[in-house]
Amino acid sequence: MPISHQHHGHSHEPPSYNRAFAIATVLNLGFVCLEALFGFLNNSLALIADAGHNLSDVLGLLLAWGASWLSRRRFIHRYTYGLRRSSILAALANACFLLLAMGAIALEAFKRLYSPVPIAGYVVIGVALVGIAINTGTALMFISGRKSDLNIKAAFLHMASDALVSLGVVLGGIAIMTTGWLWFDPVITLIIAIVITISTWNLLRDSVDLALDAVPKGIDLLAVRTYLIELPGVVEVHDLHIWAISTTEVALTAHLVMPTGSLGDAFLTRIRMELHDNFGIEHTTIQIEKGGFLLSCSQESCCG
């Protein structure tokens, strides 16, 4: 029963975003201090809420930055895949932390609806305009990696949603100055919480899926199985597993039943290259069997 583990010949190392993370962290930390100060001085819950959210962004950026660095480390003792999976854990932690923060902020906003506090609309507008500039600029630094790396997508979503939220704060400040209705401030805060929660929910769902070794989004398990069973000489496929070993790399293991035996290394190389090129699967482990086996219940469930 020959077993072959192969992967594509090029480097697996994901692109580095160290510079982007450093700039984004510094800018957002400075903006947190600015928002918190003006929010406190002017009794603006919208600014304080957004400052709290931006502080969570700073922590999230640091977490994502650390995971990005760890995922680039090679094989080390006991961690045979390196620390690539840390990027999945970082995305999951980011989503959970942000959702908890938004729950606390939304609760405080409901309280302010019944006890509104005067704020200076022009201050809210000025600070939020700075936020739009900072968050838009930092989001653009992560835009190229958002589709291929869930960890980078988390950073991008934080920054992009912040820019939209700051725009909402500007509109709320204008409304308060125009109408004098103080309830606009907690309403804007609730809108902030809803927007962030919606954008974070997909991140949470995707990161939980990867943490539980679900087939990564964008890979059709049935299509992969069909490809394998239609290979020459293959009569059955079992123990087919596809999972993410990081937010950028996918692995596959499968048993191929070939009564005539393996067709050689060229055959295995073809499988590896076509799985990579057609499905984006980087690490492939194939076991060739001649048949005459009995499937266990757990194996039968893998065959679909």
Backbone as numpy.savetxt, mean C-alpha at the origin, in Angstrom:
# Nx Ny Nz CAx CAy CAz Cx Cy Cz
11.38 -37.01 -8.89 10.54 -35.81 -8.89 11.42 -34.56 -8.89
11.94 -34.15 -10.01 12.83 -32.99 -10.03 12.11 -31.72 -9.61
12.84 -30.92 -8.86 12.30 -29.64 -8.40 13.19 -28.53 -8.94
12.58 -27.52 -9.46 13.34 -26.39 -10.00 12.84 -25.10 -9.41
13.76 -24.31 -8.83 13.42 -22.96 -8.39 14.17 -21.99 -9.28
13.42 -21.14 -9.97 14.04 -20.20 -10.88 13.41 -18.84 -10.72
14.15 -17.83 -11.09 13.60 -16.49 -11.14 14.24 -15.74 -12.28
13.65 -14.62 -12.62 14.12 -13.86 -13.77 15.54 -13.36 -13.54
16.31 -13.22 -14.60 17.73 -12.95 -14.47 18.11 -11.55 -14.03
17.19 -10.60 -14.06 17.59 -9.25 -13.72 17.47 -9.02 -12.22
17.94 -7.87 -11.76 17.93 -7.55 -10.33 16.52 -7.37 -9.82
16.27 -7.88 -8.58 14.97 -7.73 -7.96 14.87 -6.45 -7.14
15.96 -5.74 -6.99 15.99 -4.61 -6.07 15.05 -3.50 -6.54
14.09 -3.11 -5.70 13.15 -2.06 -6.09 13.85 -0.71 -6.16
13.30 0.24 -6.91 13.93 1.55 -6.99 13.95 2.23 -5.63
14.97 3.03 -5.40 15.11 3.71 -4.12 14.34 5.03 -4.13
13.61 5.27 -3.02 12.88 6.52 -2.86 13.40 7.28 -1.64
14.67 7.05 -1.29 15.23 7.66 -0.08 15.14 9.18 -0.11
15.48 9.77 -1.25 15.45 11.23 -1.35 14.02 11.76 -1.22
13.07 11.07 -1.88 11.67 11.49 -1.81 11.16 11.39 -0.37
11.49 10.30 0.32 11.04 10.13 1.70 11.64 11.21 2.60
12.92 11.52 2.40 13.58 12.52 3.25 12.93 13.90 3.07
12.73 14.31 1.83 12.13 15.62 1.56 10.70 15.67 2.09
9.93 14.62 1.81 8.53 14.59 2.25 8.42 14.64 3.77
9.30 13.94 4.46 9.25 13.91 5.93 9.56 15.28 6.52
10.59 15.92 6.02 10.98 17.24 6.53 9.88 18.27 6.28
9.37 18.30 5.06 8.33 19.28 4.71 7.06 19.06 5.54
6.65 17.81 5.69 5.42 17.54 6.42 5.58 17.77 7.92
6.74 17.50 8.46 6.96 17.77 9.88 6.89 19.27 10.16
7.47 20.07 9.27 7.38 21.52 9.42 5.95 22.01 9.29
5.20 21.41 8.37 3.81 21.83 8.18 2.94 21.44 9.37
3.23 20.29 10.00 2.50 19.87 11.20 2.64 20.93 12.29
3.85 21.39 12.51 4.09 22.41 13.53 3.34 23.70 13.20
3.35 24.09 11.94 2.67 25.31 11.51 1.16 25.19 11.72
0.58 24.08 11.29 -0.87 23.88 11.43 -1.29 23.82 12.89
-0.54 23.08 13.69 -0.90 22.93 15.11 -0.86 24.28 15.82
0.15 25.08 15.52 0.30 26.38 16.16 -0.86 27.29 15.80
-1.15 27.44 14.52 -2.22 28.33 14.11 -3.59 27.78 14.48
-3.75 26.46 14.47 -5.01 25.88 14.89 -5.29 26.13 16.37
-4.27 26.02 17.20 -4.42 26.27 18.63 -4.70 27.74 18.91
-3.96 28.62 18.25 -4.13 30.06 18.49 -5.48 30.57 18.01
-6.06 29.90 17.01 -7.31 30.38 16.43 -8.49 29.45 16.68
-8.31 28.47 17.57 -9.40 27.54 17.92 -10.02 26.85 16.70
-9.19 26.48 15.75 -9.69 25.83 14.54 -9.51 24.32 14.65
-10.64 23.63 14.81 -10.57 22.17 14.86 -10.14 21.60 13.51
-10.54 22.25 12.41 -10.15 21.78 11.08 -8.63 21.75 10.94
-7.97 22.82 11.40 -6.51 22.87 11.32 -5.87 21.86 12.27
-6.40 21.75 13.49 -5.84 20.81 14.45 -6.04 19.37 13.95
-7.21 19.10 13.38 -7.47 17.77 12.84 -6.51 17.45 11.71
-6.31 18.41 10.83 -5.41 18.16 9.71 -3.97 18.06 10.19
-3.61 18.80 11.25 -2.27 18.68 11.83 -2.05 17.29 12.41
-3.09 16.78 13.10 -2.99 15.44 13.63 -2.84 14.40 12.54
-3.60 14.61 11.47 -3.49 13.70 10.34 -2.12 13.78 9.70
-1.60 15.00 9.55 -0.28 15.15 8.95 0.82 14.60 9.84
0.61 14.64 11.16 1.58 14.01 12.05 1.59 12.50 11.84
0.40 11.93 11.65 0.35 10.50 11.36 1.02 10.21 10.01
0.94 11.17 9.08 1.62 11.01 7.81 3.14 10.97 7.99
3.64 11.83 8.87 5.08 11.84 9.14 5.51 10.49 9.69
4.75 9.98 10.66 5.06 8.67 11.22 4.92 7.58 10.16
3.88 7.73 9.33 3.68 6.77 8.26 4.79 6.80 7.23
5.25 8.01 6.90 6.36 8.15 5.96 7.63 7.51 6.53
7.88 7.72 7.82 9.05 7.11 8.44 8.94 5.59 8.43
7.74 5.09 8.69 7.52 3.65 8.68 7.72 3.09 7.27
7.13 3.76 6.28 7.27 3.31 4.90 8.72 3.41 4.42
9.39 4.46 4.86 10.80 4.66 4.50 11.64 3.52 5.06
11.42 3.20 6.34 12.17 2.11 6.96 11.90 0.78 6.28
10.63 0.53 5.95 10.28 -0.72 5.28 10.90 -0.79 3.89
10.93 0.35 3.20 11.53 0.39 1.87 13.01 0.04 1.94
13.67 0.53 2.98 15.10 0.23 3.17 15.30 -1.24 3.53
14.47 -1.75 4.44 14.60 -3.15 4.86 14.33 -4.11 3.71
13.36 -3.76 2.85 13.00 -4.66 1.75 14.11 -4.79 0.72
15.09 -3.89 0.75 16.20 -3.93 -0.19 17.35 -4.79 0.32
17.26 -5.25 1.58 18.32 -6.08 2.15 18.24 -7.49 1.58
19.40 -8.08 1.36 19.47 -9.42 0.78 19.22 -10.50 1.82
19.40 -11.73 1.40 19.23 -12.89 2.28 20.03 -12.72 3.56
19.40 -12.96 4.69 20.09 -12.97 5.97 19.65 -14.21 6.74
20.39 -14.56 7.79 20.14 -15.78 8.55 18.69 -15.86 9.01
18.05 -16.99 8.76 16.67 -17.31 9.13 15.63 -16.59 8.28
15.97 -15.49 7.64 15.03 -14.76 6.77 15.45 -15.02 5.32
15.01 -16.16 4.78 15.53 -16.60 3.49 15.06 -15.73 2.33
14.00 -14.94 2.53 13.58 -13.97 1.52 14.09 -12.58 1.86
15.00 -12.47 2.82 15.40 -11.16 3.30 14.28 -10.57 4.15
14.18 -9.25 4.17 13.13 -8.58 4.95 12.14 -7.87 4.02
11.91 -8.46 2.85 11.03 -7.85 1.86 9.60 -7.66 2.40
9.15 -8.61 3.22 7.76 -8.56 3.69 7.50 -7.38 4.62
8.54 -6.74 5.09 8.36 -5.57 5.96 7.58 -4.48 5.25
7.67 -4.41 3.93 6.92 -3.38 3.19 5.42 -3.64 3.27
5.02 -4.92 3.31 3.60 -5.26 3.47 3.13 -4.89 4.87
3.94 -5.21 5.88 3.58 -4.88 7.26 3.48 -3.37 7.46
4.36 -2.61 6.81 4.33 -1.15 6.93 3.06 -0.58 6.33
2.66 -1.09 5.16 1.42 -0.61 4.54 0.22 -0.93 5.42
0.21 -2.12 6.02 -0.88 -2.52 6.90 -0.92 -1.63 8.15
0.24 -1.40 8.76 0.31 -0.56 9.96 -0.12 0.87 9.64
0.31 1.38 8.50 -0.08 2.74 8.09 -1.59 2.88 7.99
-2.23 1.91 7.36 -3.68 1.96 7.18 -4.40 1.90 8.52
-3.98 1.00 9.41 -4.64 0.86 10.72 -4.46 2.12 11.56
-3.27 2.66 11.58 -2.98 3.85 12.39 -3.81 5.04 11.91
-3.90 5.19 10.62 -4.63 6.31 10.05 -6.13 6.21 10.32
-6.68 5.01 10.21 -8.10 4.83 10.48 -8.44 5.11 11.94
-7.58 4.70 12.86 -7.81 4.98 14.28 -7.76 6.48 14.55
-6.80 7.17 13.94 -6.69 8.62 14.13 -7.91 9.35 13.61
-8.41 8.92 12.46 -9.59 9.57 11.89 -10.84 9.33 12.72
-10.93 8.16 13.36 -12.06 7.89 14.24 -12.09 8.84 15.42
-10.93 9.08 16.02 -10.84 9.99 17.16 -11.16 11.43 16.75
-10.69 11.84 15.59 -10.94 13.19 15.11 -12.41 13.39 14.78
-13.03 12.39 14.16 -14.45 12.50 13.82 -15.31 12.61 15.08
-14.95 11.89 16.13 -15.68 11.97 17.39 -15.63 13.38 17.97
-14.44 13.98 17.92 -14.30 15.35 18.43 -15.09 16.34 17.57
-15.16 16.09 16.28 -15.90 16.98 15.38 -17.39 16.96 15.71
-17.92 15.79 16.02 -19.33 15.69 16.41 -19.62 16.52 17.66
-18.67 16.52 18.59 -18.85 17.31 19.81 -18.88 18.81 19.48
-18.03 19.22 18.53 -17.97 20.64 18.15 -19.22 21.09 17.41
-19.93 20.14 16.80 -21.17 20.52 16.12 -22.18 21.09 17.12
-22.13 20.61 18.35 -23.06 21.06 19.38 -22.49 22.21 20.19
-21.17 22.39 20.13 -20.53 23.50 20.87 -19.52 24.18 19.96
-19.98 24.92 18.95 -19.06 25.56 17.99 -18.19 26.62 18.64
-16.98 26.77 18.11 -16.00 27.74 18.62 -15.60 28.67 17.49
-15.57 29.99 17.72 -15.18 30.94 16.67 -13.75 30.69 16.17
-13.55 30.84 14.87 -12.21 30.72 14.30 -11.98 31.87 13.33
-10.71 32.10 13.01 -10.34 33.13 12.04 -10.20 32.49 10.67
-11.17 32.72 9.79 -11.20 32.08 8.50 -9.98 32.35 7.65
-9.45 33.57 7.70 -8.31 33.91 6.85 -7.06 33.13 7.26
-6.93 32.80 8.55 -5.80 32.00 9.01 -5.91 30.57 8.47
-7.13 30.02 8.56 -7.37 28.67 8.05 -7.01 28.60 6.57
-7.45 29.60 5.81 -7.20 29.62 4.37 -5.70 29.68 4.08
-5.00 30.57 4.77 -3.56 30.75 4.52 -2.76 29.49 4.81
-3.02 28.88 5.96 -2.28 27.68 6.33 -2.62 26.53 5.38
-3.88 26.39 5.02 -4.28 25.30 4.13 -3.68 25.46 2.74
-3.52 26.70 2.27 -2.88 26.92 0.97 -1.44 26.42 0.98
-0.75 26.64 2.10 0.61 26.10 2.24 0.55 24.58 2.18
-0.46 23.99 2.82 -0.60 22.54 2.81 -0.83 21.99 1.42
-1.61 22.69 0.61 -1.85 22.24 -0.76 -0.53 22.17 -1.53
0.28 23.21 -1.38 1.56 23.25 -2.10 2.49 22.13 -1.66
2.61 21.94 -0.33 3.52 20.93 0.20 3.06 19.52 -0.17
1.79 19.24 0.05 1.30 17.89 -0.18 1.25 17.51 -1.66
0.92 18.48 -2.50 0.93 18.20 -3.94 2.35 17.90 -4.41
3.29 18.72 -3.95 4.69 18.52 -4.34 5.23 17.17 -3.90
4.94 16.78 -2.65 5.45 15.50 -2.16 4.74 14.32 -2.81
3.45 14.46 -3.10 2.72 13.38 -3.77 3.33 13.09 -5.13
3.73 14.13 -5.84 4.31 13.95 -7.17 5.61 13.15 -7.12
6.32 13.19 -5.98 7.57 12.45 -5.86 7.34 10.94 -5.77
6.12 10.54 -5.39 5.82 9.12 -5.25 4.92 8.60 -6.37
4.53 9.46 -7.29 3.51 9.08 -8.28 3.99 7.97 -9.20
5.29 7.92 -9.50 5.78 6.92 -10.45 5.74 5.50 -9.89
5.78 5.35 -8.56 5.83 4.01 -7.98 4.53 3.52 -7.40
3.47 4.31 -7.53 2.22 3.98 -6.82 1.53 2.74 -7.38
1.76 2.41 -8.66 1.06 1.28 -9.25 1.78 -0.05 -9.04
3.07 0.00 -8.77 3.86 -1.23 -8.67 4.27 -1.59 -7.25
4.06 -0.69 -6.29 4.51 -0.92 -4.92 3.46 -0.40 -3.95
2.84 -1.31 -3.19 1.79 -0.91 -2.25 2.32 0.01 -1.16
3.57 -0.17 -0.77 4.18 0.67 0.24 4.33 2.11 -0.26
4.76 2.26 -1.49 4.88 3.58 -2.10 3.49 4.16 -2.36
2.54 3.29 -2.71 1.16 3.75 -2.92 0.61 4.35 -1.63
0.94 3.76 -0.48 0.49 4.28 0.80 1.00 5.70 1.01
2.27 5.93 0.70 2.83 7.27 0.84 2.16 8.24 -0.13
1.96 7.79 -1.37 1.31 8.65 -2.36 -0.10 9.03 -1.95
-0.88 8.04 -1.48 -2.26 8.30 -1.09 -2.34 9.27 0.08
-1.42 9.14 1.03 -1.38 10.08 2.14 -1.23 11.51 1.63
-0.24 11.70 0.77 0.06 13.06 0.30 -1.04 13.60 -0.62
-1.54 12.77 -1.53 -2.57 13.22 -2.46 -3.87 13.55 -1.74
-4.26 12.70 -0.79 -5.49 12.99 -0.05 -5.34 14.23 0.82
-4.13 14.45 1.33 -3.89 15.65 2.13 -4.08 16.92 1.29
-3.61 16.86 0.05 -3.77 18.03 -0.82 -5.25 18.33 -1.05
-6.04 17.29 -1.27 -7.48 17.48 -1.46 -8.16 17.98 -0.18
-7.73 17.44 0.95 -8.29 17.86 2.23 -7.97 19.33 2.50
-6.74 19.74 2.20 -6.37 21.14 2.39 -7.20 22.06 1.50
-7.51 21.58 0.30 -8.39 22.34 -0.58 -9.77 22.49 0.06
-10.25 21.42 0.68 -11.53 21.50 1.38 -11.51 22.47 2.53
-10.38 22.53 3.25 -10.25 23.48 4.36 -10.29 24.92 3.84
-9.66 25.15 2.70 -9.71 26.49 2.09 -11.15 26.88 1.78
-11.87 25.96 1.17 -13.26 26.24 0.83 -14.09 26.47 2.09
-13.82 25.70 3.15 -14.53 25.88 4.40 -14.23 27.23 5.04
-12.97 27.65 4.98 -12.60 28.95 5.53 -13.31 30.09 4.81
-13.40 29.98 3.49 -14.10 30.99 2.71 -15.57 31.04 3.10
-16.16 29.86 3.29 -17.58 29.80 3.67 -17.82 30.43 5.03
-16.91 30.20 5.98 -17.06 30.78 7.32 -16.96 32.30 7.26
-16.00 32.81 6.52 -15.83 34.25 6.40 -17.02 34.89 5.70
-17.61 34.16 4.76 -18.72 34.71 3.99 -20.04 34.68 4.75
-20.30 33.58 5.45 -21.60 33.39 6.08 -21.60 33.57 7.59
-20.44 33.36 8.21 -20.38 33.42 9.67 -20.90 32.18 10.36
-21.19 31.14 9.62 -21.72 29.90 10.20 -20.56 29.07 10.76
-20.47 28.98 12.09 -19.34 28.32 12.74 -19.37 26.81 12.57
-20.54 26.25 12.28 -20.62 24.80 12.14 -19.90 24.29 10.89
-19.48 25.23 10.01 -18.72 24.80 8.85 -17.42 24.11 9.25
-16.81 24.56 10.36 -15.51 24.01 10.77 -15.62 22.52 11.11
-16.51 22.10 12.03 -16.62 20.66 12.29 -17.13 19.86 11.10
-17.96 20.49 10.25 -18.43 19.78 9.05 -17.25 19.48 8.13
-16.39 20.48 7.93 -15.20 20.27 7.11 -14.33 19.18 7.72
-14.24 19.17 9.06 -13.46 18.14 9.74 -14.01 16.75 9.45
-15.33 16.61 9.50 -15.95 15.32 9.20 -15.69 14.91 7.75
-15.74 15.89 6.85 -15.45 15.59 5.45 -14.01 15.10 5.31
-13.09 15.74 6.04 -11.70 15.31 6.05 -11.62 13.83 6.46
-12.28 13.51 7.55 -12.22 12.13 8.06 -12.80 11.14 7.07
-13.90 11.51 6.42 -14.54 10.60 5.46 -13.64 10.37 4.24
-13.06 11.47 3.71 -12.20 11.36 2.53 -11.00 10.47 2.83
-10.38 10.68 3.98 -9.20 9.90 4.33 -9.56 8.44 4.59
-10.70 8.22 5.23 -11.13 6.85 5.52 -11.37 6.07 4.23
-12.04 6.71 3.27 -12.31 6.04 2.00 -11.02 5.69 1.27
-10.09 6.64 1.23 -8.84 6.40 0.52 -7.97 5.37 1.23
-8.12 5.28 2.55 -7.32 4.35 3.33 -7.90 2.94 3.33
-9.21 2.82 3.15 -9.85 1.52 3.22 -9.30 0.54 2.18
-9.12 1.03 0.94 -8.56 0.17 -0.10 -7.14 -0.26 0.23
-6.37 0.68 0.80 -5.01 0.34 1.21 -5.03 -0.74 2.29
-5.94 -0.60 3.26 -6.06 -1.60 4.33 -6.43 -2.97 3.76
-7.41 -2.98 2.88 -7.87 -4.24 2.28 -6.75 -4.92 1.50
-6.03 -4.14 0.68 -4.96 -4.73 -0.13 -3.82 -5.24 0.74
-3.46 -4.49 1.78 -2.35 -4.90 2.63 -2.72 -6.13 3.47
-3.98 -6.22 3.92 -4.43 -7.41 4.63 -4.38 -8.63 3.71
-4.82 -8.45 2.48 -4.77 -9.54 1.50 -3.34 -10.06 1.34
-2.40 -9.15 1.19 -1.01 -9.58 1.00 -0.45 -10.22 2.26
-0.82 -9.68 3.43 -0.35 -10.25 4.69 -0.88 -11.67 4.90
-2.06 -11.97 4.34 -2.67 -13.30 4.46 -2.32 -14.19 3.27
-1.34 -13.77 2.47 -0.86 -14.56 1.33 -1.93 -14.79 0.27
-2.84 -13.84 0.11 -3.80 -13.94 -0.98 -3.09 -13.74 -2.31
-3.71 -14.24 -3.37 -3.16 -14.00 -4.70 -3.17 -12.49 -4.94
-2.03 -11.89 -5.27 -1.97 -10.43 -5.45 -2.95 -9.94 -6.51
-3.46 -8.74 -6.27 -4.37 -8.11 -7.23 -3.68 -7.98 -8.60
-4.43 -8.27 -9.63 -3.88 -8.17 -10.98 -3.41 -9.50 -11.53
-3.37 -10.55 -10.68 -2.97 -11.88 -11.15 -4.19 -12.80 -11.10
-4.53 -13.38 -12.22 -5.68 -14.27 -12.34 -5.23 -15.70 -12.06
-5.62 -16.24 -10.91 -5.20 -17.59 -10.52 -5.64 -18.63 -11.54
-6.89 -18.51 -12.03 -7.39 -19.47 -13.01 -6.60 -19.41 -14.31
-6.23 -18.19 -14.72 -5.46 -18.04 -15.95 -4.08 -18.67 -15.80
-3.47 -18.52 -14.64 -2.16 -19.12 -14.41 -2.27 -20.65 -14.44
-3.29 -21.18 -13.77 -3.48 -22.62 -13.74 -3.75 -23.15 -15.15
-4.55 -22.43 -15.92 -4.83 -22.84 -17.29 -3.56 -22.86 -18.13
-2.72 -21.83 -17.96 -1.45 -21.79 -18.69 -0.60 -23.01 -18.36
-0.51 -23.34 -17.07 0.34 -24.46 -16.66 -0.17 -25.80 -17.17
-1.48 -26.03 -17.10 -2.03 -27.33 -17.50 -2.02 -27.50 -19.01
-1.91 -26.40 -19.76 -1.86 -26.49 -21.22 -0.44 -26.64 -21.75
0.54 -26.69 -20.85 1.92 -26.91 -21.27 2.07 -28.32 -21.82
2.94 -28.53 -22.80 3.11 -29.87 -23.39 3.54 -30.90 -22.35
2.83 -32.03 -22.31 3.19 -33.11 -21.41 2.55 -33.04 -20.04
1.90 -31.92 -19.71 1.29 -31.74 -18.39 -0.15 -32.26 -18.43
-0.48 -33.15 -17.47 -1.84 -33.68 -17.41 -2.58 -33.22 -16.17
-1.87 -32.68 -15.19 -2.51 -32.21 -13.97 -1.62 -31.19 -13.28
-2.25 -30.27 -12.56 -1.55 -29.28 -11.75 -2.13 -29.32 -10.35
-1.27 -29.42 -9.33 -1.78 -29.34 -7.96 -0.78 -28.58 -7.09
-1.20 -28.30 -5.88 -0.40 -27.49 -4.96 0.07 -26.18 -5.61
-0.84 -25.53 -6.30 -0.53 -24.25 -6.93 -0.76 -23.13 -5.92
0.28 -22.39 -5.63 0.20 -21.28 -4.68 0.86 -20.04 -5.29
0.21 -18.91 -5.16 0.76 -17.64 -5.63 0.59 -16.63 -4.50
1.66 -15.96 -4.12 1.59 -15.01 -3.02 2.65 -13.92 -3.19
2.51 -12.86 -2.43 3.46 -11.75 -2.49 4.51 -11.91 -1.40
5.78 -11.78 -1.76 6.83 -11.80 -0.75 7.25 -10.39 -0.37
6.72 -9.41 -1.08 6.90 -8.00 -0.74 5.81 -7.23 -1.48
5.83 -5.93 -1.40 4.84 -5.13 -2.13 5.20 -4.99 -3.60
6.33 -5.58 -4.02 6.73 -5.48 -5.42 7.04 -6.82 -6.06
7.12 -7.91 -5.30 7.53 -9.20 -5.86 6.52 -10.29 -5.53
6.31 -11.18 -6.52 5.34 -12.26 -6.40 6.06 -13.59 -6.60
5.64 -14.60 -5.81 6.23 -15.93 -5.92 5.15 -16.96 -6.27
5.58 -18.07 -6.86 4.67 -19.16 -7.24 5.35 -20.49 -6.96
4.57 -21.45 -6.43 5.00 -22.84 -6.37 3.90 -23.69 -6.98
4.28 -24.78 -7.65 3.30 -25.66 -8.28 3.90 -27.03 -8.54
3.07 -28.05 -8.50 3.44 -29.40 -8.88 2.81 -29.69 -10.24
3.61 -30.08 -11.20 3.11 -30.44 -12.52 3.23 -31.94 -12.71
2.12 -32.58 -13.03 2.13 -34.03 -13.27 2.40 -34.27 -14.76
3.55 -34.91 -15.05 3.98 -35.19 -16.42 4.38 -36.66 -16.50
3.49 -37.53 -16.96 3.77 -38.97 -17.00 5.05 -39.32 -17.76
5.43 -38.51 -18.76 6.65 -38.81 -19.53 7.89 -38.19 -18.91
7.72 -37.51 -17.80 8.86 -36.90 -17.13 9.15 -35.50 -17.62
10.10 -34.85 -16.96 10.47 -33.48 -17.29 11.07 -33.38 -18.68
10.83 -32.28 -19.36 11.39 -32.03 -20.69 12.72 -31.30 -20.63
13.26 -31.15 -19.41 14.60 -30.58 -19.28 14.60 -29.13 -18.81
15.80 -28.59 -18.65 15.96 -27.24 -18.13 15.37 -26.18 -19.06
15.44 -26.41 -20.36 14.90 -25.43 -21.31 13.39 -25.26 -21.11
12.72 -26.38 -20.80 11.29 -26.35 -20.55 10.98 -25.52 -19.29
11.76 -25.74 -18.23 11.57 -25.00 -16.99 11.89 -23.52 -17.16
12.91 -23.24 -17.97 13.27 -21.84 -18.24 12.15 -21.14 -18.99
11.53 -21.85 -19.93 10.40 -21.28 -20.68 9.25 -20.94 -19.73
8.93 -21.86 -18.81 7.86 -21.60 -17.84 8.17 -20.38 -17.02
9.39 -20.32 -16.52 9.79 -19.18 -15.68 9.66 -17.86 -16.42
10.14 -17.80 -17.65 10.10 -16.55 -18.41 8.68 -16.15 -18.77
7.84 -17.14 -19.15 6.47 -16.80 -19.55 5.62 -16.41 -18.34
5.85 -17.02 -17.19 5.14 -16.60 -15.97 5.53 -15.18 -15.58
6.80 -14.86 -15.78 7.24 -13.50 -15.47 6.66 -12.49 -16.45
6.79 -12.78 -17.73 6.40 -11.81 -18.76 4.88 -11.64 -18.86
4.13 -12.73 -18.66 2.68 -12.69 -18.84 1.91 -12.38 -17.56
2.49 -12.74 -16.41 1.75 -12.58 -15.16 2.49 -11.77 -14.10
3.74 -11.39 -14.37 4.50 -10.60 -13.40 4.96 -11.40 -12.20
5.12 -12.72 -12.35 5.56 -13.59 -11.24 7.08 -13.71 -11.31
7.74 -13.29 -10.25 9.20 -13.19 -10.26 9.89 -14.49 -9.82
9.43 -15.07 -8.73 10.06 -16.28 -8.17 9.18 -17.49 -8.45
9.73 -18.48 -9.15 8.95 -19.65 -9.54 9.63 -20.93 -9.05
8.87 -21.79 -8.38 9.36 -23.10 -7.96 8.42 -24.16 -8.52
8.95 -25.03 -9.38 8.16 -26.05 -10.06 8.65 -27.44 -9.65
7.74 -28.31 -9.26 8.08 -29.71 -9.01 7.40 -30.56 -10.08
8.20 -31.41 -10.74 7.69 -32.29 -11.79 7.45 -33.68 -11.19
6.25 -34.24 -11.42 5.91 -35.57 -10.94 5.41 -36.41 -12.12
5.61 -37.73 -12.04 5.14 -38.63 -13.10 3.75 -39.18 -12.84
3.20 -38.90 -11.66 1.85 -39.35 -11.36 1.85 -40.50 -10.39
0.66 -41.14 -10.22 0.55 -42.25 -9.30 0.53 -41.80 -7.86
0.10 -40.57 -7.59 0.06 -40.04 -6.24 -1.38 -39.95 -5.76
-1.54 -39.78 -4.46 -2.85 -39.54 -3.86 -2.85 -38.15 -3.27
-3.82 -37.34 -3.65 -3.91 -35.99 -3.13 -4.49 -36.00 -1.73
-3.91 -35.18 -0.86 -4.53 -34.96 0.44 -5.68 -33.98 0.27
-6.51 -33.87 1.31 -7.65 -32.94 1.24 -7.17 -31.52 0.99
-6.09 -31.14 1.67 -5.60 -29.77 1.52 -5.06 -29.54 0.13
-4.44 -30.56 -0.46 -3.93 -30.40 -1.82 -5.06 -30.31 -2.84
-6.10 -31.11 -2.61 -7.23 -31.07 -3.54 -7.86 -29.69 -3.58
-7.89 -29.02 -2.42 -8.49 -27.68 -2.37 -7.68 -26.67 -3.15
-6.39 -26.97 -3.38 -5.55 -26.03 -4.11 -5.73 -26.16 -5.61
-6.31 -27.28 -6.04 -6.39 -27.53 -7.48 -7.53 -26.79 -8.14
-8.47 -26.31 -7.34 -9.58 -25.54 -7.86 -10.60 -26.39 -8.63
